[in-house]
Coordinates of C-alpha atoms in Angstrom, one line a residue:
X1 CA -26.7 -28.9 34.4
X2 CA -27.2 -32.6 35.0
X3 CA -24.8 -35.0 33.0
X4 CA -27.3 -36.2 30.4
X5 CA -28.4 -32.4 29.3
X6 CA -24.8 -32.1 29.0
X7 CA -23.8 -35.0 27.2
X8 CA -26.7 -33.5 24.7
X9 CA -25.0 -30.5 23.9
X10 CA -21.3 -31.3 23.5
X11 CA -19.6 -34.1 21.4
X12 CA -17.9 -37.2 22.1
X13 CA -14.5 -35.1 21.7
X14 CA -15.0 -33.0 24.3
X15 CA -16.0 -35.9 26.7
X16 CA -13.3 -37.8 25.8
X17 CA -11.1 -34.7 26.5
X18 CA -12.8 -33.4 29.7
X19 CA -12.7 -36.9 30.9
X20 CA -8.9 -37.9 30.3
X21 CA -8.4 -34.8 32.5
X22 CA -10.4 -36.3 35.2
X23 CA -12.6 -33.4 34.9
X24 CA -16.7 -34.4 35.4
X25 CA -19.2 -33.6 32.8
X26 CA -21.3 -32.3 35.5
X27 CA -18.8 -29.4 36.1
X28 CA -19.5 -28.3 32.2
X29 CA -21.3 -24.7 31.3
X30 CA -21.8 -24.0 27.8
X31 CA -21.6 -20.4 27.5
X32 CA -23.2 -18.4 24.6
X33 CA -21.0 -17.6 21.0
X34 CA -20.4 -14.6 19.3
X35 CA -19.4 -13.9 16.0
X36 CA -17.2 -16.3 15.5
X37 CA -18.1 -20.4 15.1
X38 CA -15.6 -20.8 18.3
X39 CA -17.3 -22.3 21.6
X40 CA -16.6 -21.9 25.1
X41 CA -17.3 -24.2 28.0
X42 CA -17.0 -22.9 31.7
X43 CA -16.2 -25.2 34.1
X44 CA -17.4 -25.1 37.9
X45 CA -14.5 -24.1 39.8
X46 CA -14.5 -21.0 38.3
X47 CA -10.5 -21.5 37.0
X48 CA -10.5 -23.1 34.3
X49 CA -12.5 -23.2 31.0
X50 CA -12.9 -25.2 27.7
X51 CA -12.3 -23.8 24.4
X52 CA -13.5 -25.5 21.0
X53 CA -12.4 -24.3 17.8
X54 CA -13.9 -25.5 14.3
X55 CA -12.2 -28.7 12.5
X56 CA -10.0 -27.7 10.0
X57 CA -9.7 -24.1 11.4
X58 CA -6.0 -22.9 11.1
X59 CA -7.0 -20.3 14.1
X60 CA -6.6 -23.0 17.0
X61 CA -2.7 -23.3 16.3
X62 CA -2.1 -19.8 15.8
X63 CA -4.4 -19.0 19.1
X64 CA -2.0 -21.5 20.8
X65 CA 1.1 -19.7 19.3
X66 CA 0.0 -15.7 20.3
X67 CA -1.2 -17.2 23.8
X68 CA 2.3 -18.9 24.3
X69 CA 4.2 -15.6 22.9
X70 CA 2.0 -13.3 25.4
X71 CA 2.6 -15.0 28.7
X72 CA 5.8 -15.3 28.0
X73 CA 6.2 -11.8 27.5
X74 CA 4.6 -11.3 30.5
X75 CA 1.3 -10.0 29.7
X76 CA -2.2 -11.6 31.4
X77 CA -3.4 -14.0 28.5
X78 CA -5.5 -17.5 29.9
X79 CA -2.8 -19.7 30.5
X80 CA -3.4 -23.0 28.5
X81 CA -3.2 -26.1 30.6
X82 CA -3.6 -29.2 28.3
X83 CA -4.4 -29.4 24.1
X84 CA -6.3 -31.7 22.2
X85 CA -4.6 -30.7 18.4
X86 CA -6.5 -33.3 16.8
X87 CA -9.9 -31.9 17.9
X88 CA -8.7 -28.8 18.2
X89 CA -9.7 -28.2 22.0
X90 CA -7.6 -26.5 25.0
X91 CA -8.4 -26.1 28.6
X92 CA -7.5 -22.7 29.5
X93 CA -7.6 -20.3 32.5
X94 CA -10.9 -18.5 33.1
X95 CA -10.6 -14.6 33.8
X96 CA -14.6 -14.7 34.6
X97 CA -16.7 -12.4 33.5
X98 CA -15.4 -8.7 34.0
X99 CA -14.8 -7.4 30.5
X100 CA -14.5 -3.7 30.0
X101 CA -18.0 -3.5 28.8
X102 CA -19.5 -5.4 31.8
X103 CA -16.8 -3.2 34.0
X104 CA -17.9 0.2 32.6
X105 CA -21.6 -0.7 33.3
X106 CA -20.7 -1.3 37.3
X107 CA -19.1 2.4 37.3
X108 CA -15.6 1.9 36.8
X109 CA -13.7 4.9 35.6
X110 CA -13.4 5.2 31.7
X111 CA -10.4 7.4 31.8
X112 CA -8.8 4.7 33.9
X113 CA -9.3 1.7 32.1
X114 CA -8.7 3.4 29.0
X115 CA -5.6 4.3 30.1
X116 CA -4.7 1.0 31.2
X117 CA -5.3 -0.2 27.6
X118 CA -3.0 2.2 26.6
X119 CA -0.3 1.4 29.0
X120 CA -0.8 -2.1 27.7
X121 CA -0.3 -1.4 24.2
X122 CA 2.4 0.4 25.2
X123 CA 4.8 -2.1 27.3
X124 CA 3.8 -4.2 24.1
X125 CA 5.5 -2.2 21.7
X126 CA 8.2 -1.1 23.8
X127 CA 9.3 -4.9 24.0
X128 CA 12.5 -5.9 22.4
X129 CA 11.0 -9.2 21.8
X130 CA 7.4 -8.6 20.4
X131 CA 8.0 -9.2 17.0
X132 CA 9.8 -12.2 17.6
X133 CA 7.3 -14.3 16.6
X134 CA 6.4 -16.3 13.3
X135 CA 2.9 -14.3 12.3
X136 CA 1.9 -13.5 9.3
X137 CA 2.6 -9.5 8.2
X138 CA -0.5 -7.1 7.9
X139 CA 0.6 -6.6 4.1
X140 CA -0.9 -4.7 1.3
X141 CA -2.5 -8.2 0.1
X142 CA -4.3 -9.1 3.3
X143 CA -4.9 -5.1 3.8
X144 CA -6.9 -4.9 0.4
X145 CA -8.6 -8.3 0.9
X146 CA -10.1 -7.1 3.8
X147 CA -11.7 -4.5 2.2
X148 CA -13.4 -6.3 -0.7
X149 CA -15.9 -7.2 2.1
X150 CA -17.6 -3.9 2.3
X151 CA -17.6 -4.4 -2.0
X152 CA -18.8 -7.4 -2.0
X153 CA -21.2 -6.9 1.1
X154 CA -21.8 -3.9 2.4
X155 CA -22.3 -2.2 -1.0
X156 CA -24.7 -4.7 -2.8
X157 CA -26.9 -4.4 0.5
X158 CA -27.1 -0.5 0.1
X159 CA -27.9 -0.7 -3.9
X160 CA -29.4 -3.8 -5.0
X161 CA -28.4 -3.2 -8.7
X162 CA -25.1 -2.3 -8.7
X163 CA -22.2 -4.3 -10.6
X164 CA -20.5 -5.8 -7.7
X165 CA -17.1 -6.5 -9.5
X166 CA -17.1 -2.6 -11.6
X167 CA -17.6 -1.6 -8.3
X168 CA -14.9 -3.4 -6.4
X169 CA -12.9 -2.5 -8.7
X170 CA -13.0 1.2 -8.9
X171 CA -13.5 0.7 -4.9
X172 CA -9.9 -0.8 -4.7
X173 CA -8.3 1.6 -6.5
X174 CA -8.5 4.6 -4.6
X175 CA -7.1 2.7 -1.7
X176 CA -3.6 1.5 -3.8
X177 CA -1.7 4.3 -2.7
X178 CA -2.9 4.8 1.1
X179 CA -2.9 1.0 1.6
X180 CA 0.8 0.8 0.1
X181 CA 2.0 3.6 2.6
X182 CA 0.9 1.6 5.5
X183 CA 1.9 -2.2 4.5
X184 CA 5.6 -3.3 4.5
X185 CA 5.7 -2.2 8.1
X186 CA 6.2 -4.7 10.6
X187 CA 7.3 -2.8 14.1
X188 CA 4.3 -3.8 16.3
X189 CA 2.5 -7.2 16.7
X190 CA -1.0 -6.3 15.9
X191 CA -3.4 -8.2 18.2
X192 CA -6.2 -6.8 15.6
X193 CA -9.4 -7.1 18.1
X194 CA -8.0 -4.6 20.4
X195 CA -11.5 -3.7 22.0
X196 CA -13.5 -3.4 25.3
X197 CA -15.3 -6.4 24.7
X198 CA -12.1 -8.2 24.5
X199 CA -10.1 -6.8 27.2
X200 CA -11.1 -8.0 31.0
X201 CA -10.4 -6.3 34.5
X202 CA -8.8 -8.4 36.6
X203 CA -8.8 -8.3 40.0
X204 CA -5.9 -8.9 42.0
X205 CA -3.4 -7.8 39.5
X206 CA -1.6 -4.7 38.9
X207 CA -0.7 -2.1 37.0
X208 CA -0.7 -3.7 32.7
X209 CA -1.3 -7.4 34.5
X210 CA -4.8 -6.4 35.2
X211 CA -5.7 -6.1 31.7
X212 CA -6.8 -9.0 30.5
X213 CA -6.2 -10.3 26.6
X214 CA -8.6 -12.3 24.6
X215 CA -9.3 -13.3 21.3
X216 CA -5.9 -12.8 19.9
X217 CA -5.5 -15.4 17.4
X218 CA -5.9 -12.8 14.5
X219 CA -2.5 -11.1 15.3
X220 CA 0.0 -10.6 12.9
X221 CA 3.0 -8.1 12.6
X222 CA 2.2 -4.7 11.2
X223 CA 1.6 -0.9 11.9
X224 CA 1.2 0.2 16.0
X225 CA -1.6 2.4 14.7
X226 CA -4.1 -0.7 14.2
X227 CA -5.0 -1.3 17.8
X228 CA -5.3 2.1 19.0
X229 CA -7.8 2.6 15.9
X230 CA -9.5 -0.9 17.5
X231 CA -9.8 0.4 21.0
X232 CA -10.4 3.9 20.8
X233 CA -12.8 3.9 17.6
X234 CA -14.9 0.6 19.0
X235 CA -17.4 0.0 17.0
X236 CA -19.4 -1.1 20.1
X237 CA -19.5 2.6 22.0
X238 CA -18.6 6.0 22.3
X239 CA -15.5 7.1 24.0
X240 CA -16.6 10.3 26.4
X241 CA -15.3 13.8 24.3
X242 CA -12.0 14.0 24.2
X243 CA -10.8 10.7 25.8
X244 CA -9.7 9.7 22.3
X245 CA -7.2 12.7 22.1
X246 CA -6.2 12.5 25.5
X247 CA -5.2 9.1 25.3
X248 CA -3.3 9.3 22.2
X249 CA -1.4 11.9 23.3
X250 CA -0.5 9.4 26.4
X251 CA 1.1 7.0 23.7
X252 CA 2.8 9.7 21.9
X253 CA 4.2 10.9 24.6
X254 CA 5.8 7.5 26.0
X255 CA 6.9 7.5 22.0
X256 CA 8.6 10.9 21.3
X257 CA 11.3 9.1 18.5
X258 CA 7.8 8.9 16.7
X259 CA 7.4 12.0 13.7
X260 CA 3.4 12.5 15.3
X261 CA 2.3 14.0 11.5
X262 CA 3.0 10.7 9.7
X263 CA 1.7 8.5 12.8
X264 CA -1.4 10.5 12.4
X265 CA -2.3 10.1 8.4
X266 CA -1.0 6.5 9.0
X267 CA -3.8 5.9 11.9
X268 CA -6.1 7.6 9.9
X269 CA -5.6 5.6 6.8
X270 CA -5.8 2.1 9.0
X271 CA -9.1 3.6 10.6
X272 CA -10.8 4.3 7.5
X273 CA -9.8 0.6 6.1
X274 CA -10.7 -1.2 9.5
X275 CA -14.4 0.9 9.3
X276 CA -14.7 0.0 5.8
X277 CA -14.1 -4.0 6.7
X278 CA -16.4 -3.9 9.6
X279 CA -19.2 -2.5 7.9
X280 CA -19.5 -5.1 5.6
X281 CA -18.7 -7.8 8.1
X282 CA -21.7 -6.8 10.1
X283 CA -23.6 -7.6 6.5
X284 CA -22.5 -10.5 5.8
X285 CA -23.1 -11.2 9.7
X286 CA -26.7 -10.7 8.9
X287 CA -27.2 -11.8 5.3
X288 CA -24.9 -15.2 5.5
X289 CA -24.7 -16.3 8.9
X290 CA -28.2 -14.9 10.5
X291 CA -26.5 -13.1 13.1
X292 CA -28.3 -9.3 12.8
X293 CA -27.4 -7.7 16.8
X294 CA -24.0 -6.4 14.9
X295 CA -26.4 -4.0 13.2
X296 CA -26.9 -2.3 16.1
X297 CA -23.4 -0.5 15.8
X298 CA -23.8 0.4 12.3
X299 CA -24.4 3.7 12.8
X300 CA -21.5 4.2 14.9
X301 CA -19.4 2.4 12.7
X302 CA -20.9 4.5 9.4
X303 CA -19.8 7.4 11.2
X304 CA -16.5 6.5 12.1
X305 CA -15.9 6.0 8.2
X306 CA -17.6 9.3 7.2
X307 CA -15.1 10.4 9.7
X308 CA -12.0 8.7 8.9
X309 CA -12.1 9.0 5.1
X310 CA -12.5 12.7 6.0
X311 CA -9.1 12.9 8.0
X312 CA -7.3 10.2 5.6
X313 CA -7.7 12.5 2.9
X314 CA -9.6 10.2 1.0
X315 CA -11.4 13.3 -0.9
X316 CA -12.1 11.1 -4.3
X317 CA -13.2 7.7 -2.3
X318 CA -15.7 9.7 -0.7
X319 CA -16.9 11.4 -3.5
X320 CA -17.0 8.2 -6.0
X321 CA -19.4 6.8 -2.7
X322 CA -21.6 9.1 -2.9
X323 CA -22.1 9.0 -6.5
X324 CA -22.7 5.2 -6.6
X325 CA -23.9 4.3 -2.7
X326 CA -25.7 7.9 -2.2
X327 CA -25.7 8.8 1.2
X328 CA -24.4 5.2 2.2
X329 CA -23.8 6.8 6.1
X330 CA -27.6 7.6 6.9
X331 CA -27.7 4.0 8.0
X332 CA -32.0 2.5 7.9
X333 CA -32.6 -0.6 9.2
X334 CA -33.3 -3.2 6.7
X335 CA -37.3 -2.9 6.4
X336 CA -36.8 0.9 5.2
X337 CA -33.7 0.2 3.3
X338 CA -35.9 -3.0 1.7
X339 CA -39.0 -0.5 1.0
X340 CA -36.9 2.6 -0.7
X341 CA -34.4 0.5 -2.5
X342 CA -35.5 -2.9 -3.5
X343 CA -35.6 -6.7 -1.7
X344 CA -32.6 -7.2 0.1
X345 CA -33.4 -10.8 0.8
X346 CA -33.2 -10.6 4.6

């Protein structure tokens, strides 16, 4: 990319930035976003890589603060080499492009990165210093927030017609008590987007160092259940039969002052919430922000609720869903939902 394409594409900020580092605008690579409004900029010599988070954004500070907390903890986070706070921009180390999704495809073993997730998740919990960290808590507040997006999104999309707020509000109430038994826990920090697309081989490390941490600006202190629901319920794939079991049973094992009944009903709980909040995020993906690939997993993701709510115990939820959503996990794709149930607007 010549200097004028890429003086087209990025603002005076980031030139101002890039160049105050002595680093050449020729050297700059956009590279594609995702879900969130956060950009990344690869730079030529394949070490070292721009990262531009929205004005205003309260993210950028707390990526800064889990990024600083992780490294010195000794985990493999991108190392942060100079900060812009005013613009909000940071040149950070580039891991490249092996995520665990791009590693699967190339025929790495499952059961052996998986395990190396766990191992990770493990050494992070086992660390007397984890916690010590000023992060929000993953409280019944921000817990029952999260939900009102699958009220507010997910369910309006499903039934056109229904009373969004007599629906919320019945919705909430059947996840009080549940909610309330997992909140007021602090004993992990909770990196919250625990997942494969997330997570990156890298080569040349060892043992937990070769697993790779991203997007961790979410994290806050709360139950260790919360990433193990992220990384062994993705949304994004299906773990081979059994691996899930297998691999919880590593964690329990490395945690035998843990009573595994109560662990259990509290992942179950936390699995059922995170499905319910990621079902209407994809939605409101779609509807608001006219990003509709997400809707590729909502079958999965459907499931995994069905599932969940199932083994949480959530016998009156599901039933009170059914009445009001009917069979709200037989997932269509918008043009049949839009011809059986009325104009979704999409």
């Amino acid at each position: 990319m010549n200097k004028q394409d890429t003086e087209a594409q990025i603002g005076i900020e980031i030139q101002s930035f890039l160049q105050g580092l002595g680093i050449s605008l020729n050297l700059v690579q956009p590279l594609p976003s995702d879900a969130s409004a956060r950009r990344y900029y690869r730079l030529a010599d394949k070490g070292r890589m721009l990262m531009q988070e929205v004005p205003g954004s309260k993210d950028f500070n707390q990526y800064l603060i889990v990024a600083e907390h992780l490294f010195r903890l000794g985990f493999s986070v991108p190392q942060v080499f100079a900060v812009d706070h005013s613009n909000n921009l940071a040149l950070i180390e580039d891991f490249g492009d092996m995520t665990y999704t791009r590693a699967f495809a190339k025929g790495h073993s499952e059961s052996d990165l998986y395990a190396l997730a766990i191992d990770t998740i493990l050494a992070l919990h086992a660390h007397s210093e984890a916690t010590d960290v000023n992060l929000p808590e993953y409280d019944e507040p921000l817990l029952m927030e999260e939900l009102t997006v699958f009220s507010q999104w997910f369910a309006p999309y499903v039934q056109p017609n229904i009373d969004v707020a007599e629906f919320e509000q019945r919705f909430l109430s059947f996840w009080q008590a549940p909610i309330k038994s997992v909140s007021g826990i602090s004993d992990a920090l909770v990196l919250r987007d625990f997942h494969v697309d997330n997570l990156m081989l890298l080569e040349g490390r060892s043992d937990i160092k070769a697993c790779g941490l991203l997007d961790f600006q979410d994290a806050v202190l709360g139950c260790a259940q919360y990433d193990l629901v992220s990384i062994l319920q993705d949304a994004r794939r299906d773990l081979p039969e059994g691996l899930e079991e297998t691999l919880l049973t590593q964690y329990l094992t490395h945690r035998p002052e843990l009573d595994t009944s109560l662990f259990m009903k509290r992942y179950w709980i936390l699995a059922a919430q995170r499905h319910a909040r990621i079902a209407g995020v994809f939605i409101r993906l779609m509807k608001r922000d006219g990003k509709d690939n997400y809707l590729a997993f909502m079958p999965r993701v459907l499931k995994q609720l069905k599932t969940a709510l199932n083994r949480a115990g959530f016998v009156e939820l599901e039933s009170f869903l059914q009445a009001e959503l009917g069979e709200w996990w037989q997932w269509l794709p918008a043009t049949e939902l839009t011809s059986t149930t009325g104009d979704h607007n999409v």
